[in-house]
Amino acid sequence: MASGVGGGSDEETVRNKQVIFRDYVSGFPKESDMDVTTTTVKLKLPEGSNGILVKNLYLSCDPYMRIRMKRIEGPNLFSSFTPASPLSGFGVAKVVDSGHPEYKAGDLIWGTTRWEEYSLITEMDGLFKIQHIDVPLSYYTGILGMPGLTAFAGFHEVCSPKKGEYVFISAAAGAVGQLVGQFAKLMGCYVVGSAGSKEKVDLLKNKFGFDEAFNYKEENDLNAALKRYFPEGIDIYFENVGGKTLDAVILNMRAHGRIAVCGMISQYNLEQPEGVQNLMLLVYKRIRMEGFVVFDYYNIYSKFLDVVLPYIREGKIVYVEDIAEGLESGPAALVGLYSGRNVGKQVVAIAHD
């Protein structure tokens, strides 16, 4: 885990701005659920520490963070944020001081850190050293980090796609969806995405190369909309939203279709989740619906880089980021995810070096 930092007495002391989680949230999160405060930190590890002290450069705003704002009890993939402590999440950082044999000052890493300028990281599982710096460092919060690996594993490993198949992606302009669509196009699939604004729909068609896209907010009947874009049905659905969209998709799936369940952002702020009514069609149509989490695929990260880095360098994949400058902009950036305010991958830039 990452934690706040103390140390000896004679090292340089600097301010350490933090985003503090105030208390558990019900309903939609608000900026006021977080405080931006300033403490101090010594730029030297505590005596005998085998952790690393890092300067955080970029922080990732991800939908799953809403789940951690609830009080989570019992076994769960996620643990709750700790009230009166900094938020934590994925980020890109530079090592300032190291007591760990695998890391040295100056190394760049991505993985779990805290929402503050400097963090002490003592839990090394899930940390990755950044070797390739000919691409923007912020990409390691997105296309080359957790969302990129999520898109790659979810599409290629879970969906078992074949050339020419019909693919539908919800929340298609987000950090994961924009990549799934491009991976599908590179495989020769027919790809349609849904998003929540005209700007995002235009982005899907004109920048990411989707065959079609629509604004779900303008569709009174999602079932009819999907029939319009998929008259022969859907082979693969990459699920990011849940709720009414999932119900409509199941009606339009083809026999032996696959649904990769990545997330359900439409449900995260509801006290009572919506039900799904059409599940019997999974039987009739022999549909495979499978949930997955990215941590199970960390072992293929190097294979993923070998595939995706050349795509980026050759311009075969493009990536859109929405970068908020300064840690103090973090609460608004995070809250904005849940109203779809961001266009592309939401990042908070704390420092650029």
Coordinates of C-alpha atoms in Angstrom, one line a residue:
M1 CA 0.0 0.0 0.0
A2 CA 1.0 3.7 -0.4
S3 CA 1.0 5.8 2.7
G4 CA 2.0 9.3 3.9
V5 CA 5.6 9.9 4.7
G6 CA 7.7 10.8 7.7
G7 CA 11.5 10.6 8.2
G8 CA 14.6 11.7 10.0
S9 CA 15.3 15.3 11.0
D10 CA 18.0 16.7 8.7
E11 CA 16.5 15.9 5.2
E12 CA 14.9 18.5 3.0
T13 CA 11.2 19.0 3.9
V14 CA 8.7 20.1 1.3
R15 CA 4.9 20.6 1.2
N16 CA 2.8 17.7 0.3
K17 CA -0.6 18.6 -1.1
Q18 CA -3.2 15.8 -0.6
V19 CA -6.8 15.0 -1.7
I20 CA -8.5 13.7 1.5
F21 CA -11.6 11.4 1.4
R22 CA -14.0 12.9 3.9
D23 CA -16.5 10.1 4.5
Y24 CA -18.5 7.4 2.9
V25 CA -20.7 8.5 0.0
S26 CA -24.3 7.7 -0.9
G27 CA -25.7 8.7 -4.3
F28 CA -23.6 10.7 -6.7
P29 CA -20.3 11.8 -5.3
K30 CA -19.7 15.6 -5.0
E31 CA -16.5 17.6 -4.9
S32 CA -17.3 18.4 -1.3
D33 CA -16.9 14.7 -0.4
M34 CA -13.1 15.5 -0.8
D35 CA -10.8 18.1 0.7
V36 CA -7.6 19.4 -0.7
T37 CA -5.1 19.9 2.2
T38 CA -1.4 20.5 2.6
T39 CA 1.0 18.8 4.9
T40 CA 4.8 18.4 4.8
V41 CA 7.0 15.5 3.8
K42 CA 10.7 14.7 4.2
L43 CA 12.3 13.7 0.9
K44 CA 14.1 10.8 2.5
L45 CA 12.8 7.3 3.5
P46 CA 12.2 6.5 7.1
E47 CA 15.3 4.7 8.6
G48 CA 15.2 1.0 7.7
S49 CA 12.3 1.2 5.2
N50 CA 12.3 -1.2 2.2
G51 CA 9.7 0.9 0.4
I52 CA 10.1 3.6 -2.1
L53 CA 9.4 7.3 -1.8
V54 CA 7.8 8.7 -5.0
K55 CA 6.9 12.0 -6.6
N56 CA 3.5 11.5 -8.2
L57 CA 3.3 12.9 -11.7
Y58 CA -0.1 11.8 -13.1
L59 CA -3.2 10.3 -11.4
S60 CA -5.8 8.2 -13.0
C61 CA -9.6 8.9 -12.5
D62 CA -11.4 5.6 -13.0
P63 CA -15.1 4.6 -12.6
Y64 CA -14.3 1.8 -10.1
M65 CA -13.2 4.5 -7.6
R66 CA -16.9 5.2 -6.9
I67 CA -17.3 1.7 -5.5
R68 CA -14.5 2.4 -3.0
M69 CA -16.4 5.5 -1.7
K70 CA -19.0 3.1 -0.1
R71 CA -18.6 1.3 3.1
I72 CA -17.5 -2.2 1.9
E73 CA -17.9 -5.1 4.3
G74 CA -17.0 -8.7 3.9
P75 CA -15.0 -10.3 1.1
N76 CA -14.7 -8.0 -2.0
L77 CA -12.4 -7.3 -4.8
F78 CA -12.1 -3.7 -3.5
S79 CA -11.6 -2.2 -0.1
S80 CA -13.2 1.1 1.0
F81 CA -11.2 4.3 1.0
T82 CA -10.3 5.3 4.5
P83 CA -12.2 8.4 5.7
A84 CA -9.9 11.4 6.6
S85 CA -7.1 9.8 4.5
P86 CA -5.9 10.5 0.9
L87 CA -7.7 8.7 -1.9
S88 CA -5.6 6.0 -3.6
G89 CA -5.6 4.8 -7.2
F90 CA -3.5 4.2 -10.3
G91 CA -0.9 6.7 -11.1
V92 CA 2.5 7.5 -12.7
A93 CA 5.4 8.5 -10.4
K94 CA 9.1 9.0 -10.2
V95 CA 11.2 7.4 -7.5
V96 CA 12.8 10.0 -5.2
D97 CA 14.4 7.6 -2.7
S98 CA 14.5 3.8 -2.5
G99 CA 15.1 1.2 0.1
H100 CA 14.0 -1.6 -2.3
P101 CA 16.6 -3.5 -4.3
E102 CA 14.6 -3.4 -7.5
Y103 CA 14.1 0.4 -7.6
K104 CA 16.5 3.3 -7.6
A105 CA 16.0 7.1 -7.5
G106 CA 15.0 8.4 -11.0
D107 CA 13.1 5.3 -11.9
L108 CA 9.6 5.9 -13.4
I109 CA 6.8 3.6 -12.3
W110 CA 3.1 3.1 -12.7
G111 CA 0.7 1.3 -10.3
T112 CA -1.2 2.1 -7.1
T113 CA -0.3 5.3 -5.3
R114 CA -2.1 8.0 -3.3
W115 CA -3.7 11.3 -4.3
E116 CA -0.9 13.5 -3.0
E117 CA 2.3 15.0 -4.3
Y118 CA 4.7 12.5 -2.6
S119 CA 3.9 9.0 -1.4
L120 CA 5.7 6.2 0.4
I121 CA 4.9 2.9 -1.3
T122 CA 5.6 -0.2 0.7
E123 CA 3.4 -2.7 -1.3
M124 CA 5.2 -3.5 -4.5
D125 CA 2.7 -6.0 -6.0
G126 CA 1.2 -4.4 -9.1
L127 CA 3.9 -1.9 -9.6
F128 CA 5.5 -1.7 -13.1
K129 CA 8.7 0.0 -14.1
I130 CA 8.2 2.3 -17.1
Q131 CA 10.8 1.3 -19.7
H132 CA 9.5 3.1 -22.8
I133 CA 9.5 6.9 -22.6
D134 CA 9.1 7.8 -26.3
V135 CA 5.4 8.0 -25.6
P136 CA 3.6 10.5 -23.2
L137 CA 4.1 9.4 -19.6
S138 CA 0.4 10.0 -19.0
Y139 CA -0.3 7.1 -21.3
Y140 CA 0.6 4.8 -18.4
T141 CA -2.6 5.9 -16.6
G142 CA -4.5 4.9 -19.8
I143 CA -3.6 3.1 -23.0
L144 CA -0.4 1.6 -21.6
G145 CA -1.7 1.1 -18.0
M146 CA -4.7 -0.5 -16.3
P147 CA -7.4 0.7 -18.9
G148 CA -5.3 -0.4 -21.9
L149 CA -4.6 -3.9 -20.4
T150 CA -8.3 -4.1 -19.5
A151 CA -9.3 -3.4 -23.1
F152 CA -6.8 -5.8 -24.5
A153 CA -7.5 -8.7 -22.2
G154 CA -11.2 -8.2 -22.1
F155 CA -11.5 -8.2 -25.9
H156 CA -8.8 -10.7 -27.0
E157 CA -8.8 -13.1 -24.0
V158 CA -12.4 -13.0 -22.8
C159 CA -14.3 -12.3 -26.1
S160 CA -12.4 -14.7 -28.4
P161 CA -13.1 -12.4 -31.4
K162 CA -13.0 -13.5 -35.0
K163 CA -12.6 -11.4 -38.1
G164 CA -15.9 -10.1 -39.5
E165 CA -17.9 -10.4 -36.2
Y166 CA -20.3 -7.7 -35.1
V167 CA -19.1 -5.8 -32.0
F168 CA -21.0 -3.4 -29.7
I169 CA -19.3 -1.3 -27.0
S170 CA -21.0 0.9 -24.4
A171 CA -19.3 3.9 -22.8
A172 CA -17.3 3.7 -26.0
A173 CA -15.5 7.0 -25.8
G174 CA -14.1 6.3 -22.3
A175 CA -10.6 5.1 -21.3
V176 CA -11.4 1.4 -22.1
G177 CA -14.1 1.6 -24.8
Q178 CA -12.1 3.7 -27.2
L179 CA -9.4 1.0 -27.3
V180 CA -11.7 -2.0 -27.5
G181 CA -13.2 -0.4 -30.6
Q182 CA -9.8 0.1 -32.2
F183 CA -8.6 -3.4 -31.4
A184 CA -11.9 -4.7 -32.9
K185 CA -11.4 -2.7 -36.1
L186 CA -7.8 -3.9 -36.4
M187 CA -9.2 -7.5 -36.3
G188 CA -11.6 -6.7 -39.2
C189 CA -14.8 -6.5 -37.1
Y190 CA -17.8 -4.3 -37.6
V191 CA -17.9 -2.0 -34.6
V192 CA -20.6 0.3 -33.1
G193 CA -20.3 2.3 -30.0
S194 CA -22.7 4.2 -27.7
A195 CA -21.8 7.4 -25.9
G196 CA -23.5 10.3 -24.1
S197 CA -22.9 13.3 -26.3
K198 CA -22.7 14.4 -30.0
E199 CA -19.0 15.3 -29.4
K200 CA -18.3 11.8 -28.3
V201 CA -20.2 10.2 -31.1
D202 CA -18.3 12.3 -33.6
L203 CA -15.1 11.2 -31.9
L204 CA -16.0 7.5 -32.2
K205 CA -16.7 7.7 -35.9
N206 CA -14.1 10.3 -37.0
K207 CA -11.1 9.7 -34.8
F208 CA -11.4 6.1 -33.5
G209 CA -12.7 4.6 -36.8
F210 CA -15.9 3.0 -35.5
D211 CA -18.3 2.0 -38.2
E212 CA -21.2 3.6 -36.4
A213 CA -22.0 5.3 -33.1
F214 CA -25.0 6.7 -31.4
N215 CA -26.0 8.9 -28.4
Y216 CA -27.9 6.7 -26.1
K217 CA -29.5 9.8 -24.5
E218 CA -31.3 10.5 -27.8
E219 CA -32.7 6.9 -28.1
N220 CA -36.1 6.3 -26.4
D221 CA -35.9 2.6 -27.4
L222 CA -32.5 1.1 -27.1
N223 CA -33.7 -2.2 -28.4
A224 CA -34.9 -0.5 -31.6
A225 CA -31.6 1.4 -31.9
L226 CA -29.5 -1.7 -31.6
K227 CA -31.7 -3.4 -34.3
R228 CA -31.1 -0.5 -36.5
Y229 CA -27.3 -0.8 -36.2
F230 CA -27.2 -4.6 -36.0
P231 CA -29.9 -6.0 -38.2
E232 CA -28.2 -9.4 -38.0
G233 CA -27.5 -9.2 -34.3
I234 CA -24.5 -8.7 -32.1
D235 CA -21.6 -11.3 -31.7
I236 CA -19.6 -9.5 -29.0
Y237 CA -20.8 -7.0 -26.4
F238 CA -18.1 -5.2 -24.3
E239 CA -20.1 -4.2 -21.2
N240 CA -19.2 -1.0 -19.4
V241 CA -22.6 0.4 -18.3
G242 CA -25.2 -2.3 -17.2
G243 CA -28.8 -1.5 -16.6
K244 CA -31.2 -0.9 -19.5
T245 CA -28.4 -1.1 -22.1
L246 CA -27.5 -4.6 -21.0
D247 CA -31.2 -5.7 -21.2
A248 CA -31.5 -4.3 -24.7
V249 CA -28.2 -5.9 -25.9
I250 CA -29.2 -9.4 -24.6
L251 CA -32.4 -9.1 -26.9
N252 CA -30.1 -8.5 -29.8
M253 CA -27.3 -11.0 -29.3
R254 CA -26.7 -13.7 -31.8
A255 CA -26.4 -17.4 -31.0
H256 CA -23.1 -18.2 -29.3
G257 CA -22.4 -14.5 -28.6
R258 CA -20.0 -13.4 -25.9
I259 CA -20.5 -10.6 -23.4
A260 CA -17.4 -9.4 -21.5
V261 CA -18.5 -7.7 -18.3
C262 CA -15.9 -5.0 -17.5
G263 CA -18.0 -2.6 -15.4
M264 CA -21.5 -1.1 -14.9
I265 CA -21.1 2.6 -14.4
S266 CA -24.9 3.2 -14.6
Q267 CA -25.3 1.3 -11.4
Y268 CA -22.5 2.6 -9.2
N269 CA -24.4 5.6 -7.7
L270 CA -27.7 3.7 -7.1
E271 CA -28.6 2.5 -3.6
Q272 CA -30.6 -0.3 -5.2
P273 CA -29.1 -1.8 -8.5
E274 CA -31.5 -2.2 -11.4
G275 CA -32.5 -5.8 -12.4
V276 CA -31.9 -7.5 -15.7
Q277 CA -35.0 -9.1 -17.3
N278 CA -33.9 -11.0 -20.3
L279 CA -31.4 -13.4 -18.8
M280 CA -33.2 -16.5 -20.1
L281 CA -32.0 -15.6 -23.6
L282 CA -28.5 -16.6 -22.4
V283 CA -29.8 -20.1 -22.4
Y284 CA -31.8 -20.0 -25.7
K285 CA -29.0 -18.3 -27.6
R286 CA -26.1 -20.1 -25.8
I287 CA -24.5 -16.8 -24.9
R288 CA -21.4 -16.7 -22.7
M289 CA -21.4 -13.8 -20.3
E290 CA -18.2 -13.5 -18.3
G291 CA -17.0 -10.9 -15.8
F292 CA -13.2 -10.2 -15.6
V293 CA -10.8 -8.1 -13.6
V294 CA -7.5 -6.7 -15.0
F295 CA -5.4 -8.0 -12.1
D296 CA -5.8 -11.5 -13.5
Y297 CA -4.0 -10.5 -16.7
Y298 CA -1.0 -8.7 -15.2
N299 CA 1.1 -11.7 -16.4
I300 CA 0.5 -10.8 -20.0
Y301 CA 1.5 -7.1 -19.6
S302 CA 4.8 -7.5 -21.5
K303 CA 3.0 -9.3 -24.4
F304 CA 0.4 -6.5 -24.4
L305 CA 3.2 -3.8 -24.6
D306 CA 4.8 -5.8 -27.5
V307 CA 1.5 -5.5 -29.4
V308 CA 0.3 -2.0 -28.5
L309 CA 3.5 0.1 -28.5
P310 CA 4.1 -0.5 -32.2
Y311 CA 0.4 0.3 -32.9
I312 CA 0.9 3.7 -31.1
R313 CA 4.2 4.5 -32.8
E314 CA 2.8 3.6 -36.3
G315 CA -0.4 5.6 -35.7
K316 CA -2.6 2.5 -36.0
I317 CA -4.2 3.3 -32.6
V318 CA -5.0 6.8 -31.3
Y319 CA -5.8 7.8 -27.7
V320 CA -7.7 10.8 -26.4
E321 CA -7.0 12.1 -22.9
D322 CA -8.8 14.7 -20.9
I323 CA -6.1 16.2 -18.6
A324 CA -7.0 18.3 -15.6
E325 CA -4.0 20.3 -14.3
G326 CA -3.1 20.4 -10.7
L327 CA -4.0 18.1 -7.7
E328 CA -6.6 20.6 -6.6
S329 CA -8.5 19.9 -9.8
G330 CA -8.7 16.2 -8.9
P331 CA -12.0 16.2 -7.0
A332 CA -13.9 17.9 -9.9
A333 CA -12.2 15.6 -12.5
L334 CA -13.2 12.4 -10.6
V335 CA -16.8 13.5 -9.9
G336 CA -17.1 14.5 -13.6
L337 CA -16.7 10.9 -14.6
Y338 CA -20.1 10.0 -13.3
S339 CA -21.9 12.6 -15.4
G340 CA -19.8 11.9 -18.5
R341 CA -18.2 15.3 -18.4
N342 CA -14.8 13.9 -19.5
V343 CA -14.0 13.3 -23.1
G344 CA -11.6 10.4 -23.3
K345 CA -9.4 9.2 -20.5
Q346 CA -9.6 11.4 -17.4
V347 CA -6.1 12.2 -16.0
V348 CA -5.0 14.6 -13.3
A349 CA -1.5 16.0 -13.9
I350 CA 0.3 16.9 -10.7
A351 CA 3.8 17.5 -12.2
H352 CA 5.2 16.9 -15.7
D353 CA 8.7 15.7 -14.6

